[in-house]
Coordinates of C-alpha atoms in Angstrom, one line a residue:
Chain A
A9 CA 47.1 212.7 36.3
Q10 CA 48.6 209.5 37.5
S11 CA 46.4 207.0 39.4
V12 CA 46.6 203.5 40.8
T13 CA 43.9 200.9 41.2
Q14 CA 44.1 197.9 43.6
P15 CA 40.9 196.0 42.9
D16 CA 41.2 193.7 45.9
I17 CA 40.6 195.3 49.3
H18 CA 41.2 192.1 51.3
I19 CA 42.7 188.8 50.4
T20 CA 43.0 185.6 52.5
V21 CA 45.5 182.9 51.7
S22 CA 46.7 179.8 53.5
E23 CA 50.3 179.7 54.7
G24 CA 52.5 178.1 52.0
A25 CA 50.1 179.0 49.2
S26 CA 51.0 181.3 46.4
L27 CA 50.0 184.9 46.3
E28 CA 49.2 187.5 43.6
L29 CA 48.1 191.0 44.4
R30 CA 46.8 193.1 41.5
C31 CA 47.7 196.6 40.6
N32 CA 46.7 198.7 37.6
Y33 CA 48.1 202.2 36.9
S34 CA 47.2 205.1 34.8
Y35 CA 50.0 207.3 33.6
G36 CA 50.9 208.8 30.2
A37 CA 54.5 207.9 30.1
T38 CA 56.7 205.2 31.4
P39 CA 56.1 205.2 35.1
Y40 CA 58.1 204.4 38.1
L41 CA 56.3 201.6 40.0
F42 CA 56.6 200.6 43.5
W43 CA 55.2 198.1 46.0
Y44 CA 55.2 199.0 49.7
V45 CA 54.2 197.0 52.7
Q46 CA 52.8 198.4 55.9
S47 CA 52.4 196.4 59.1
P48 CA 49.9 197.7 61.7
G49 CA 51.0 200.9 63.4
Q50 CA 54.1 201.0 61.2
G51 CA 55.4 203.2 58.4
L52 CA 55.7 201.9 54.8
Q53 CA 58.6 199.7 53.7
L54 CA 59.6 199.4 50.1
L55 CA 59.3 195.8 48.8
L56 CA 60.5 196.4 45.2
K57 CA 60.5 199.0 42.4
Y58 CA 60.5 199.2 38.6
F59 CA 62.1 202.0 36.7
S60 CA 63.2 200.4 33.4
G61 CA 64.8 197.4 31.9
D62 CA 63.8 193.9 32.9
T63 CA 60.1 193.8 33.4
L64 CA 60.3 191.1 36.1
V65 CA 61.7 192.6 39.3
Q66 CA 62.8 190.9 42.4
G67 CA 62.3 192.4 45.9
I68 CA 62.9 191.7 49.5
K69 CA 61.2 188.9 51.4
G70 CA 60.9 186.7 48.3
F71 CA 58.5 189.0 46.5
E72 CA 58.6 189.7 42.8
A73 CA 56.5 191.8 40.4
E74 CA 56.0 192.0 36.7
F75 CA 55.5 195.1 34.7
K76 CA 53.1 194.6 31.8
R77 CA 52.9 197.8 29.7
S78 CA 50.1 196.5 27.5
Q79 CA 47.9 195.8 30.5
S80 CA 49.1 198.8 32.6
S81 CA 49.7 196.3 35.4
F82 CA 52.3 195.7 38.0
N83 CA 51.2 192.7 39.9
L84 CA 53.0 191.5 43.0
R85 CA 53.6 187.8 43.5
K86 CA 55.1 185.4 46.1
P87 CA 55.3 181.6 45.5
S88 CA 54.9 180.6 49.1
V89 CA 53.3 182.9 51.7
H90 CA 54.5 183.0 55.4
W91 CA 52.4 184.0 58.3
S92 CA 54.7 187.0 58.8
D93 CA 53.6 188.4 55.4
A94 CA 50.2 189.4 56.8
A95 CA 50.1 193.2 56.3
E96 CA 48.7 195.8 54.0
Y97 CA 50.3 196.2 50.6
F98 CA 50.3 199.3 48.6
C99 CA 51.1 199.7 44.9
A100 CA 52.3 203.2 43.9
V101 CA 53.3 205.1 40.8
G102 CA 55.7 207.9 40.4
F103 CA 57.3 209.7 37.5
S104 CA 60.7 210.9 36.6
G105 CA 60.0 214.6 37.1
G106 CA 62.0 216.9 39.2
Y107 CA 61.1 214.9 42.3
Q108 CA 59.5 211.7 43.3
K109 CA 55.9 212.5 43.8
V110 CA 54.3 209.1 44.4
T111 CA 50.6 208.3 44.1
F112 CA 49.4 205.3 46.1
G113 CA 46.6 202.8 45.6
T114 CA 44.1 202.1 48.3
G115 CA 45.9 199.0 49.4
T116 CA 45.2 195.3 49.8
K117 CA 45.0 193.8 53.2
L118 CA 46.5 190.3 53.3
Q119 CA 45.4 187.8 55.9
V120 CA 47.4 184.5 56.2
I121 CA 45.6 181.5 57.7
P122 CA 47.3 178.4 59.0
Chain B
D6 CA 72.0 205.3 59.8
T7 CA 68.9 206.4 61.7
G8 CA 65.6 206.4 59.8
V9 CA 62.9 209.1 59.5
S10 CA 61.6 209.9 62.9
Q11 CA 58.2 211.5 63.7
D12 CA 56.9 213.0 66.9
P13 CA 54.5 212.6 68.5
R14 CA 53.5 209.1 67.5
H15 CA 50.0 209.7 68.8
K16 CA 48.0 212.8 69.4
I17 CA 44.5 213.1 70.8
T18 CA 43.0 216.6 70.7
K19 CA 39.6 218.3 70.9
R20 CA 38.0 219.9 67.9
G21 CA 39.2 223.4 67.4
Q22 CA 42.6 223.0 69.0
N23 CA 45.9 223.4 67.1
V24 CA 48.4 220.5 66.7
T25 CA 51.9 220.4 65.4
F26 CA 53.8 217.4 64.1
R27 CA 57.6 217.2 63.7
C28 CA 59.5 215.1 61.2
D29 CA 63.3 214.5 61.2
P30 CA 64.4 213.1 57.9
I31 CA 67.4 210.9 57.2
S32 CA 70.4 213.3 57.5
E33 CA 71.7 213.4 54.0
H34 CA 68.2 213.6 52.4
N35 CA 67.3 217.0 51.0
R36 CA 63.8 216.0 49.9
L37 CA 61.0 215.7 52.4
Y38 CA 57.3 214.8 51.9
W39 CA 54.2 214.8 54.0
Y40 CA 51.4 212.3 53.3
R41 CA 48.1 211.7 55.0
Q42 CA 46.5 208.3 55.4
T43 CA 43.0 207.7 56.5
L44 CA 41.5 204.3 57.5
G45 CA 41.2 202.0 54.6
Q46 CA 43.0 204.4 52.2
G47 CA 46.4 204.7 50.8
P48 CA 48.7 207.6 51.7
E49 CA 47.7 210.8 50.0
F50 CA 50.3 213.4 49.0
L51 CA 50.1 216.7 51.0
T52 CA 53.3 218.6 50.3
Y53 CA 57.0 218.4 49.2
F54 CA 60.1 220.3 50.3
Q55 CA 63.4 220.4 48.5
N56 CA 65.8 221.7 51.1
E57 CA 63.9 224.6 52.8
A58 CA 61.7 225.4 49.8
Q59 CA 58.2 224.1 49.7
L60 CA 57.8 223.3 46.0
E61 CA 54.4 221.7 45.8
K62 CA 51.2 221.6 47.9
S63 CA 48.2 219.4 47.3
R64 CA 44.7 220.8 47.2
L65 CA 44.2 218.6 50.2
L66 CA 46.3 221.1 52.2
S67 CA 43.6 223.6 53.2
D68 CA 44.5 227.0 54.7
R69 CA 44.3 225.4 58.1
F70 CA 47.4 223.4 57.3
S71 CA 50.9 224.8 57.2
A72 CA 54.2 223.1 56.7
E73 CA 57.6 224.4 57.2
R74 CA 61.2 223.3 56.9
P75 CA 63.1 226.4 58.0
K76 CA 66.7 225.2 57.8
G77 CA 66.3 222.4 55.3
S78 CA 66.5 219.7 58.0
F79 CA 63.5 218.9 60.2
S80 CA 60.0 219.8 59.2
T81 CA 56.8 220.7 61.0
L82 CA 53.2 220.3 60.0
E83 CA 50.7 222.4 61.9
I84 CA 46.9 222.0 61.7
Q85 CA 44.9 224.9 63.1
R86 CA 41.4 224.7 64.4
T87 CA 41.3 220.9 64.0
E88 CA 38.2 219.2 62.7
Q89 CA 37.1 215.6 63.1
G90 CA 37.8 215.0 59.5
D91 CA 41.5 215.7 60.2
S92 CA 41.8 212.5 62.1
A93 CA 44.3 210.4 60.2
M94 CA 47.9 209.1 60.2
Y95 CA 50.3 211.8 59.0
L96 CA 53.3 210.3 57.4
C97 CA 56.6 211.9 56.6
A98 CA 59.1 210.6 54.1
S99 CA 62.4 211.7 52.8
S100 CA 64.7 210.9 49.9
P101 CA 68.2 211.8 48.8
P102 CA 69.1 214.3 46.1
R103 CA 68.0 213.2 42.7
R104 CA 71.3 212.8 41.0
T105 CA 73.2 210.8 43.6
S106 CA 74.3 207.3 43.7
R107 CA 72.1 206.8 46.7
N108 CA 68.9 207.8 44.9
T109 CA 67.0 204.6 44.1
G110 CA 63.7 206.3 43.7
E111 CA 62.6 205.1 47.1
L112 CA 60.8 207.2 49.6
F113 CA 61.9 206.4 53.2
F114 CA 58.9 206.7 55.5
G115 CA 58.7 207.4 59.2
E116 CA 56.2 205.4 61.4
G117 CA 53.7 208.2 61.3
S118 CA 51.9 210.5 63.7
R119 CA 48.3 209.4 64.4
L120 CA 45.9 212.2 65.1
T121 CA 42.5 211.7 66.7
V122 CA 40.2 214.7 66.9
L123 CA 37.4 214.3 69.4

């Protein structure tokens, strides 16, 4: 069965600093990988996704993520964090079956300090 | 293009009562999913519909839970005899048919229905 591990429950960064959120997945074949963001009281918004091809993917709001098959990782990065990036971030894995059943990690809560 | 809408946004109920949540997906999306999210956890898959057919149910979906999508459009999730452990955010998501140009693999989520069982 597919699974996702986000080892960092909570991360605090200063505004303007760089950010990296870690994600490791377990899946037997080439996965579909996603990063979603959730603001308090809101639903989830897709930041970016990887299906195939270039292992460095660009997303919205200046985020990017790199798929590393050898490490089973899909870490999310942003070079300069803004206060509005404070939210909870979820890594997720799906597969190219008949439908998009997606399994989520437990999330990383990002706090941005001035 | 309206997004996924869920109703009610918040529900407080007493243990033992029944509750029902409604989800209206994006109009051209034939796939609909229900997830449950508890505090400090990521969303957990509950069930999936393709059109009106319920094609998969998680073991999390006990016999007190039932989901329907009678006409392949909106869906309802009913919880009977609620327990305090049912307190969670219930998220609905939808996606377009698989082999369409609009299918990017993304699930489009509603803002959720938060259930509190006292």
